[in-house]
Coordinates of N, CA and C in Angstrom, one line a residue:
X7 N 13.1 -14.1 -40.1 CA 13.3 -15.0 -39.1 C 12.6 -14.9 -37.8
X8 N 12.2 -16.0 -37.2 CA 11.4 -15.8 -36.3 C 12.2 -15.7 -34.8
X9 N 12.0 -14.9 -33.9 CA 12.5 -14.7 -32.9 C 12.3 -15.5 -31.8
X10 N 13.4 -16.1 -31.0 CA 13.2 -16.9 -29.8 C 12.5 -16.3 -28.9
X11 N 11.7 -17.0 -28.0 CA 10.9 -16.5 -26.9 C 11.9 -16.3 -25.8
X12 N 11.9 -15.1 -25.2 CA 12.8 -14.7 -24.1 C 12.9 -15.8 -23.1
X13 N 11.7 -16.3 -22.6 CA 11.7 -17.3 -21.6 C 12.7 -18.7 -22.0
X14 N 12.4 -18.9 -23.1 CA 13.2 -20.2 -23.6 C 14.8 -19.9 -23.5
X15 N 15.1 -18.7 -23.8 CA 16.6 -18.5 -23.8 C 17.0 -18.5 -22.2
X16 N 16.0 -18.0 -21.4 CA 16.4 -18.1 -20.1 C 16.7 -19.5 -19.4
X17 N 15.8 -20.4 -19.6 CA 15.4 -21.6 -19.0 C 16.6 -22.6 -19.9
X18 N 17.1 -22.1 -20.9 CA 18.3 -23.0 -21.6 C 19.4 -22.4 -21.7
X19 N 19.9 -21.5 -20.7 CA 21.2 -20.7 -21.1 C 22.4 -21.7 -20.7
X20 N 22.1 -22.6 -19.6 CA 23.3 -23.6 -19.6 C 23.5 -24.6 -20.3
X21 N 22.5 -25.0 -20.9 CA 22.7 -25.9 -22.2 C 23.2 -25.2 -23.3
X22 N 23.0 -24.0 -23.4 CA 23.8 -23.2 -24.4 C 25.3 -23.2 -24.3
X23 N 25.6 -22.9 -22.9 CA 27.0 -22.9 -22.5 C 27.8 -24.3 -22.6
X24 N 27.1 -25.5 -22.2 CA 27.8 -26.7 -22.5 C 27.8 -27.1 -23.7
X25 N 27.0 -26.9 -24.6 CA 26.9 -27.1 -26.0 C 28.2 -26.3 -26.6
X26 N 28.3 -25.1 -26.4 CA 29.5 -24.5 -26.9 C 30.8 -24.9 -26.6
X27 N 30.8 -25.6 -25.3 CA 32.1 -26.3 -24.8 C 32.4 -27.7 -25.2
X28 N 31.2 -28.5 -25.0 CA 31.5 -29.9 -25.6 C 30.7 -30.4 -26.7
X29 N 29.9 -29.7 -27.3 CA 29.3 -30.0 -28.8 C 28.4 -31.2 -28.5
X30 N 28.6 -32.0 -29.2 CA 28.0 -33.3 -29.4 C 28.5 -34.4 -28.5
X31 N 29.3 -33.9 -27.6 CA 30.0 -35.1 -26.6 C 28.9 -35.0 -25.3
X32 N 27.9 -34.0 -25.2 CA 26.9 -34.0 -24.2 C 25.5 -34.0 -24.9
X33 N 24.7 -34.8 -24.5 CA 23.2 -34.8 -24.9 C 22.2 -34.6 -23.7
X34 N 22.3 -33.7 -22.8 CA 21.6 -33.6 -21.5 C 20.2 -32.7 -22.0
X35 N 19.2 -32.9 -21.0 CA 18.0 -32.1 -21.1 C 18.3 -30.7 -21.2
X36 N 17.7 -29.9 -22.2 CA 18.1 -28.4 -22.4 C 17.7 -27.5 -21.2
X37 N 16.8 -27.9 -20.4 CA 16.3 -27.2 -19.3 C 16.6 -27.4 -17.8
X38 N 16.9 -28.8 -17.7 CA 17.1 -29.1 -16.4 C 18.0 -28.6 -15.5
X39 N 19.4 -28.3 -15.9 CA 20.4 -27.7 -15.3 C 20.3 -26.3 -15.0
X40 N 19.8 -25.5 -16.1 CA 19.2 -24.3 -15.9 C 18.3 -24.0 -14.9
X41 N 17.3 -24.9 -14.8 CA 16.2 -24.7 -13.9 C 16.7 -25.0 -12.4
X42 N 17.8 -26.0 -12.2 CA 18.4 -26.3 -11.1 C 19.1 -25.1 -10.5
X43 N 19.7 -24.4 -11.5 CA 20.6 -23.2 -11.1 C 19.7 -22.2 -10.6
X44 N 18.6 -22.0 -11.3 CA 17.5 -20.8 -10.9 C 17.0 -21.2 -9.5
X45 N 16.7 -22.4 -9.4 CA 16.2 -23.0 -8.1 C 16.9 -22.8 -7.0
X46 N 18.1 -22.9 -7.2 CA 19.2 -22.8 -6.0 C 19.3 -21.5 -5.7
X47 N 19.3 -20.5 -6.7 CA 19.3 -19.0 -6.4 C 18.1 -18.6 -5.6
X48 N 16.8 -19.1 -6.0 CA 15.7 -18.8 -5.5 C 15.5 -19.1 -4.1
X49 N 16.1 -20.5 -3.9 CA 16.0 -21.0 -2.3 C 16.7 -20.5 -1.4
X50 N 17.8 -20.1 -1.8 CA 18.8 -19.5 -1.0 C 18.4 -18.2 -0.7
X51 N 17.7 -17.3 -1.7 CA 17.2 -16.0 -1.5 C 16.1 -16.0 -0.5
X52 N 15.2 -16.9 -0.6 CA 13.9 -17.1 0.3 C 14.6 -17.4 1.6
X53 N 15.6 -18.3 1.8 CA 15.9 -18.7 3.1 C 16.6 -17.5 3.9
X54 N 17.6 -16.9 3.3 CA 18.3 -15.6 3.6 C 17.2 -14.6 4.0
X55 N 16.3 -14.1 3.2 CA 15.4 -13.2 3.4 C 14.5 -13.7 4.6
X56 N 14.0 -14.9 4.8 CA 13.2 -15.2 5.9 C 14.0 -15.1 7.1
X57 N 15.3 -15.5 7.2 CA 16.0 -15.4 8.4 C 16.1 -13.8 9.0
X58 N 16.1 -13.3 7.7 CA 16.4 -11.6 8.0 C 15.3 -11.1 8.5
X59 N 14.0 -11.4 8.0 CA 12.7 -11.0 8.5 C 12.5 -11.6 10.0
X60 N 12.9 -12.8 10.3 CA 12.8 -13.6 11.5 C 13.7 -12.6 12.6
X61 N 15.0 -12.2 12.3 CA 15.7 -11.6 13.4 C 15.2 -10.0 13.2
X62 N 14.5 -9.5 12.3 CA 14.2 -7.9 12.5 C 12.9 -7.6 13.1
X63 N 11.8 -8.9 12.8 CA 10.6 -8.7 13.4 C 10.0 -9.6 14.4
X64 N 10.8 -10.6 14.6 CA 10.6 -11.7 15.6 C 9.5 -12.5 15.3
X65 N 9.6 -12.9 14.0 CA 8.3 -13.6 13.2 C 8.9 -15.1 13.5
X66 N 7.9 -16.0 13.0 CA 8.2 -17.4 13.0 C 8.2 -18.2 11.9
X67 N 9.0 -17.4 10.7 CA 9.1 -18.1 9.4 C 9.8 -19.4 9.5
X68 N 9.4 -20.4 8.9 CA 10.5 -21.4 9.1 C 11.4 -21.7 7.9
X69 N 12.5 -21.1 8.0 CA 13.6 -20.9 7.0 C 14.7 -21.5 7.4
X70 N 14.9 -22.9 7.4 CA 15.9 -23.5 7.8 C 17.1 -23.8 6.8
X71 N 18.2 -23.4 7.1 CA 19.6 -23.7 6.2 C 19.7 -25.2 5.8
X72 N 19.4 -26.0 6.9 CA 19.6 -27.3 6.9 C 18.5 -27.9 5.7
X73 N 17.4 -27.4 5.8 CA 16.5 -28.0 4.8 C 16.9 -27.5 3.3
X74 N 17.3 -26.2 3.4 CA 17.9 -25.7 1.9 C 18.9 -26.5 1.7
X75 N 20.0 -26.7 2.4 CA 21.2 -27.4 1.9 C 20.8 -28.9 1.6
X76 N 19.8 -29.5 2.2 CA 19.3 -30.6 1.9 C 18.8 -30.6 0.4
X77 N 18.1 -29.8 0.2 CA 17.3 -29.6 -1.4 C 18.4 -29.4 -2.4
X78 N 19.3 -28.5 -2.0 CA 20.5 -28.2 -3.0 C 21.0 -29.5 -3.3
X79 N 21.4 -30.2 -2.3 CA 22.3 -31.4 -2.4 C 21.6 -32.5 -3.1
X80 N 20.4 -32.4 -3.0 CA 19.5 -33.5 -3.8 C 19.3 -33.1 -5.3
X81 N 19.2 -31.8 -5.5 CA 19.4 -31.4 -7.0 C 20.6 -31.5 -7.5
X82 N 21.6 -31.4 -6.8 CA 23.1 -31.7 -7.2 C 23.4 -33.0 -7.5
X83 N 22.8 -34.0 -6.8 CA 22.9 -35.4 -7.2 C 22.4 -35.9 -8.6
X84 N 21.2 -35.2 -8.6 CA 20.2 -35.4 -10.0 C 20.9 -34.8 -11.1
X85 N 21.6 -33.6 -10.8 CA 22.5 -33.1 -12.1 C 23.7 -34.0 -12.4
X86 N 24.4 -34.6 -11.3 CA 25.3 -35.3 -11.5 C 25.0 -36.8 -12.3
X87 N 24.0 -37.1 -11.9 CA 23.3 -38.5 -12.6 C 23.2 -38.1 -14.0
X88 N 22.6 -36.9 -14.3 CA 22.4 -36.6 -15.7 C 23.7 -36.5 -16.2
X89 N 24.6 -35.7 -15.8 CA 25.8 -35.6 -16.4 C 26.6 -36.9 -16.9
X90 N 26.4 -38.0 -15.9 CA 27.0 -39.4 -16.2 C 26.4 -40.0 -17.4
X91 N 24.8 -39.8 -17.4 CA 23.9 -40.7 -18.3 C 24.2 -39.7 -20.0
X92 N 24.4 -38.5 -19.7 CA 24.1 -37.8 -20.9 C 25.6 -37.4 -21.7
X93 N 26.7 -37.7 -20.9 CA 28.0 -37.4 -21.4 C 28.5 -38.6 -22.3
X94 N 29.2 -38.4 -23.4 CA 29.8 -39.5 -24.1 C 31.1 -40.0 -23.6
X95 N 31.8 -39.5 -22.5 CA 32.9 -40.2 -21.9 C 32.9 -39.6 -20.5
X96 N 34.1 -40.1 -19.9 CA 33.8 -39.7 -18.3 C 34.6 -38.5 -18.0
X97 N 35.5 -37.8 -19.1 CA 35.9 -36.6 -18.9 C 35.0 -35.6 -19.1
X98 N 34.2 -35.7 -19.8 CA 33.0 -34.6 -20.1 C 32.1 -34.7 -19.2
X99 N 31.7 -36.0 -18.5 CA 30.7 -36.1 -17.4 C 31.4 -35.6 -16.1
X100 N 32.7 -35.8 -15.9 CA 33.4 -35.0 -14.7 C 33.3 -33.6 -14.8
X101 N 33.6 -32.9 -15.9 CA 33.8 -31.6 -16.1 C 32.4 -30.8 -16.0
X102 N 31.4 -31.7 -16.5 CA 30.1 -31.0 -16.5 C 29.5 -31.2 -15.1
X103 N 29.9 -32.1 -14.5 CA 29.4 -32.2 -13.0 C 30.0 -31.0 -12.2
X104 N 31.2 -30.6 -12.5 CA 31.8 -29.7 -11.5 C 31.5 -28.2 -12.1
X105 N 31.2 -28.4 -13.4 CA 30.7 -27.0 -14.1 C 29.0 -26.6 -13.4
X106 N 28.3 -27.6 -13.3 CA 26.9 -27.4 -13.0 C 26.6 -27.2 -11.5
X107 N 27.5 -28.1 -10.7 CA 27.4 -27.8 -9.2 C 28.2 -26.3 -8.9
X108 N 29.2 -26.1 -9.7 CA 29.8 -24.7 -9.4 C 28.8 -23.6 -9.6
X109 N 28.0 -23.7 -10.9 CA 27.1 -22.9 -11.1 C 25.9 -22.7 -9.9
X110 N 25.5 -23.9 -9.7 CA 24.5 -23.9 -8.5 C 25.1 -23.2 -7.2
X111 N 26.2 -23.5 -6.9 CA 26.7 -22.8 -5.5 C 26.7 -21.1 -5.9
X112 N 27.1 -20.9 -7.1 CA 27.5 -19.5 -7.5 C 25.9 -18.9 -7.6
X113 N 25.1 -19.8 -7.8 CA 23.7 -19.1 -8.1 C 23.0 -18.9 -6.6
X114 N 23.3 -19.9 -5.6 CA 22.9 -19.7 -4.1 C 23.6 -18.6 -3.5
X115 N 24.7 -18.3 -4.0 CA 25.6 -17.2 -3.2 C 25.0 -15.9 -3.8
X116 N 24.7 -15.9 -4.9 CA 24.0 -14.7 -5.5 C 22.7 -14.3 -4.9
X117 N 21.8 -15.4 -4.9 CA 20.5 -15.3 -4.2 C 20.7 -14.7 -2.7
X118 N 21.6 -15.5 -1.9 CA 21.5 -15.0 -0.8 C 22.0 -13.5 -0.5
X119 N 23.2 -13.1 -1.3 CA 23.8 -11.7 -1.3 C 22.6 -10.6 -1.9
X120 N 21.9 -11.2 -2.8 CA 20.7 -10.3 -3.3 C 19.9 -10.0 -2.3
X121 N 19.5 -11.1 -1.6 CA 18.4 -11.0 -0.5 C 18.7 -9.9 0.5
X122 N 20.0 -10.1 0.9 CA 20.6 -9.3 1.9 C 20.7 -7.8 1.3
X123 N 21.1 -7.6 0.3 CA 21.2 -6.4 -0.4 C 19.6 -5.7 -0.3
X124 N 18.8 -6.4 -0.9 CA 17.5 -5.8 -1.2 C 17.0 -5.6 0.4
X125 N 17.2 -6.4 1.3 CA 16.9 -6.1 2.7 C 17.4 -4.9 3.4
X126 N 18.6 -4.6 2.9 CA 19.2 -3.5 3.7 C 18.7 -2.2 2.9
X127 N 18.5 -2.3 1.6 CA 18.0 -1.2 0.8 C 16.5 -0.9 1.2
X128 N 15.6 -2.0 1.5 CA 14.4 -1.7 2.1 C 14.5 -1.1 3.6
X129 N 15.4 -1.4 4.2 CA 15.3 -0.9 5.6 C 15.9 0.5 5.5
X130 N 16.6 1.0 4.6 CA 17.3 2.2 4.5 C 16.0 3.0 4.0
X131 N 15.1 2.6 3.1 CA 14.2 3.3 2.6 C 13.1 3.6 3.7
X132 N 12.9 2.3 4.5 CA 11.9 2.7 5.7 C 12.4 3.7 6.6
X133 N 13.5 3.5 6.8 CA 14.2 4.5 7.9 C 14.0 6.1 7.3
X134 N 14.4 6.2 5.9 CA 14.1 7.3 5.4 C 12.8 7.9 5.4
X135 N 11.8 7.0 5.1 CA 10.4 7.3 4.9 C 9.8 7.8 6.2
X136 N 10.5 6.9 7.3 CA 10.0 7.3 8.7 C 10.4 8.6 9.0
X137 N 11.7 9.0 8.9 CA 12.2 10.3 9.4 C 11.6 11.4 8.5
X138 N 11.3 11.1 7.0 CA 10.5 12.2 6.4 C 9.2 12.4 7.0
X139 N 8.5 11.4 7.1 CA 7.1 11.6 7.9 C 7.2 12.2 9.3
X140 N 8.2 12.0 10.0 CA 8.4 12.6 11.5 C 8.7 13.9 11.1
X141 N 9.5 14.2 10.4 CA 10.0 15.5 10.2 C 8.8 16.5 9.6
X142 N 8.1 15.9 8.9 CA 6.9 16.7 8.3 C 5.9 16.8 9.3
X143 N 5.5 15.8 10.2 CA 4.7 15.8 11.3 C 5.0 17.0 12.4
X144 N 6.5 16.9 12.6 CA 7.1 18.0 13.7 C 6.8 19.2 12.9
X145 N 7.3 19.8 11.9 CA 7.2 20.9 11.2 C 5.9 21.2 11.1
X146 N 5.0 20.2 10.8 CA 3.7 21.0 10.6 C 3.1 21.3 11.9
X147 N 3.5 20.6 13.0 CA 2.8 21.0 14.4 C 3.4 22.4 14.8
X148 N 4.8 22.6 14.3 CA 5.4 23.7 14.7 C 4.9 24.9 14.0
X149 N 4.6 24.7 12.8 CA 4.0 26.0 11.9 C 2.7 25.9 12.1
X150 N 2.1 25.0 12.6 CA 0.6 25.1 12.6 C -0.2 26.1 13.2
X151 N 0.5 26.7 14.4 CA 0.0 27.8 15.3 C 0.8 29.1 14.7
X152 N 1.7 28.9 13.8 CA 2.3 30.1 13.3 C 1.7 30.7 12.0
X153 N 1.0 30.2 11.4 CA 0.4 30.6 10.1 C -1.0 31.5 10.3
X154 N -0.8 32.7 10.0 CA -1.9 33.5 10.3 C -3.3 33.1 9.0
X155 N -4.4 33.1 9.7 CA -5.4 32.6 8.8 C -6.7 32.5 9.5
X156 N -7.7 32.2 8.7 CA -9.2 31.8 9.5 C -9.2 30.7 10.3
X157 N -9.3 30.6 11.7 CA -9.3 29.5 12.4 C -10.7 29.5 13.4
X158 N -10.7 28.6 14.1 CA -12.0 28.6 15.0 C -11.6 28.4 16.6
X159 N -11.8 29.4 17.4 CA -11.6 29.2 18.9 C -12.7 28.5 19.5
X160 N -12.6 27.5 20.2 CA -13.2 26.5 20.8 C -13.4 26.7 22.2
X161 N -14.6 27.0 23.0 CA -14.7 27.0 24.4 C -15.1 25.7 24.8
X162 N -14.6 25.3 26.2 CA -14.8 24.2 26.7 C -15.8 24.4 27.8
X163 N -16.3 25.7 28.1 CA -17.0 26.1 29.3 C -18.3 25.4 28.9
X164 N -18.9 24.9 30.0 CA -20.2 23.8 30.0 C -21.4 24.9 29.6
X165 N -21.3 26.0 29.9 CA -22.4 26.9 29.8 C -22.5 27.3 28.2
X166 N -21.0 27.6 27.6 CA -21.0 28.0 26.3 C -21.4 26.8 25.3
X167 N -21.0 25.5 25.8 CA -21.3 24.5 24.7 C -22.8 24.4 25.0
X168 N -23.7 24.3 26.0 CA -25.0 24.2 26.2 C -25.9 25.2 25.2
X169 N -25.1 26.4 25.2 CA -26.0 27.5 24.5 C -25.6 27.4 23.0
X170 N -24.8 26.5 22.6 CA -24.3 26.5 21.2 C -23.3 27.4 20.7
X171 N -22.6 28.1 21.8 CA -21.7 29.0 21.5 C -20.1 28.7 21.9
X172 N -20.1 27.4 21.3 CA -18.7 27.0 21.8 C -17.7 27.1 20.5
X173 N -18.0 27.6 19.6 CA -17.1 28.0 18.5 C -17.3 29.6 18.1
X174 N -16.1 30.2 18.1 CA -15.8 31.5 17.4 C -15.0 31.7 16.3
X175 N -15.4 32.0 15.1 CA -14.4 32.1 14.1 C -13.7 33.4 14.2
X176 N -12.5 33.4 13.5 CA -11.6 34.7 13.7 C -10.3 34.2 13.0
X177 N -9.2 35.1 13.4 CA -7.8 35.0 12.9 C -6.9 34.9 14.1
X178 N -5.9 33.9 13.8 CA -4.9 33.7 15.0 C -3.9 34.6 14.4
X179 N -3.1 35.1 15.5 CA -1.8 35.8 15.2 C -0.6 34.8 14.9
X180 N 0.4 35.4 14.4 CA 1.5 34.7 13.9 C 2.3 34.0 15.0
X181 N 2.2 34.5 16.2 CA 2.8 33.8 17.5 C 1.8 32.8 18.0
X182 N 0.6 32.8 17.7 CA -0.5 31.8 18.3 C -0.9 32.3 19.8
X183 N -0.7 33.6 20.2 CA -0.9 34.1 21.5 C -2.0 35.1 21.4
X184 N -2.4 35.5 20.2 CA -3.7 36.5 20.1 C -4.7 36.0 19.1
X185 N -6.0 36.0 19.3 CA -7.1 35.6 18.4 C -8.0 36.7 18.4
X186 N -8.2 37.2 17.2 CA -9.2 38.1 16.6 C -10.5 37.6 16.2
X187 N -11.5 37.6 17.0 CA -12.7 37.1 16.6 C -13.6 37.7 15.9
X188 N -14.3 37.1 14.8 CA -15.1 37.8 14.0 C -16.4 38.5 14.8
X189 N -16.4 38.3 16.0 CA -17.5 38.9 16.9 C -17.0 40.2 17.5
X190 N -15.9 40.7 17.1 CA -15.3 42.1 17.4 C -14.6 41.9 18.9
X191 N -14.3 40.7 19.3 CA -13.5 40.6 20.5 C -12.3 40.0 20.3
X192 N -11.3 40.4 21.2 CA -9.9 39.8 21.1 C -9.7 38.9 22.2
X193 N -9.0 37.9 22.1 CA -8.8 36.8 22.9 C -7.0 36.8 22.9
X194 N -6.7 36.5 24.1 CA -5.3 36.4 24.4 C -5.0 35.0 25.3
X195 N -3.7 34.6 25.2 CA -3.2 33.6 26.0 C -1.6 33.9 26.4
X196 N -1.2 33.2 27.5 CA 0.1 33.2 27.7 C 1.3 32.4 26.9
X197 N 0.8 31.4 26.7 CA 1.6 30.5 25.8 C 0.8 29.7 25.1
X198 N 1.3 29.0 23.9 CA 0.6 28.2 23.0 C -0.3 27.1 23.4
X199 N 0.1 26.7 24.7 CA -0.5 25.6 25.2 C -1.7 25.9 26.3
X200 N -1.6 27.4 26.5 CA -2.6 27.9 27.4 C -4.0 28.1 26.8
X201 N -5.0 28.4 28.0 CA -6.3 28.8 27.5 C -6.5 30.3 26.9
X202 N -7.3 30.4 26.0 CA -7.5 31.9 25.8 C -8.4 32.4 26.8
X203 N -8.3 33.6 26.9 CA -9.2 34.6 27.8 C -9.3 35.8 27.1
X204 N -10.6 36.4 27.2 CA -10.9 37.7 26.5 C -10.0 38.7 26.9
X205 N -9.7 39.6 26.0 CA -8.7 40.8 26.2 C -9.6 41.9 26.8
X206 N -9.3 42.7 28.1 CA -10.2 43.5 28.3 C -9.4 45.0 28.1
X207 N -9.8 46.0 27.6 CA -9.3 47.2 27.2 C -8.2 47.3 26.2

């Protein structure tokens, strides 16, 4: 037996529900109501997300709730007309109108809430990532001068630079205050931000 394509099930789920409820008393388009519900969900999500982005980043995205409500109202009217034309009697038409409108409103609420939740999650992830990078940079800066290893001591003296003697390879002490050059000389400084000077004696 051939399996149904998943997308077909998605775009006809409301038709399956109404057929289970009213059977042959309704003969509506299989896809229109479902697409209307999905569209209501998407429009509400986009509008909510756009307003959140506008408030956070001072952008100029045109996401008006008035336009959104107008679109949803227009789609609801079309679904009401379809219910009236496709139903066998007034009772089925009325109940189907209420059901499809309720599903559209519910879809819009789900879209709006989902958009808010996603925005909050993204904000939390962004803050955590920022703090992680900040702490990594701070810890790297703090430990950069405390790791003993091969480094280069650079002189900014104009005479040294002109003579090409502006770099001396060597090893930095763990406290960052002593530098043992490969040239046999030792250089010291009073603080990690100070300048090195050759140690005499």
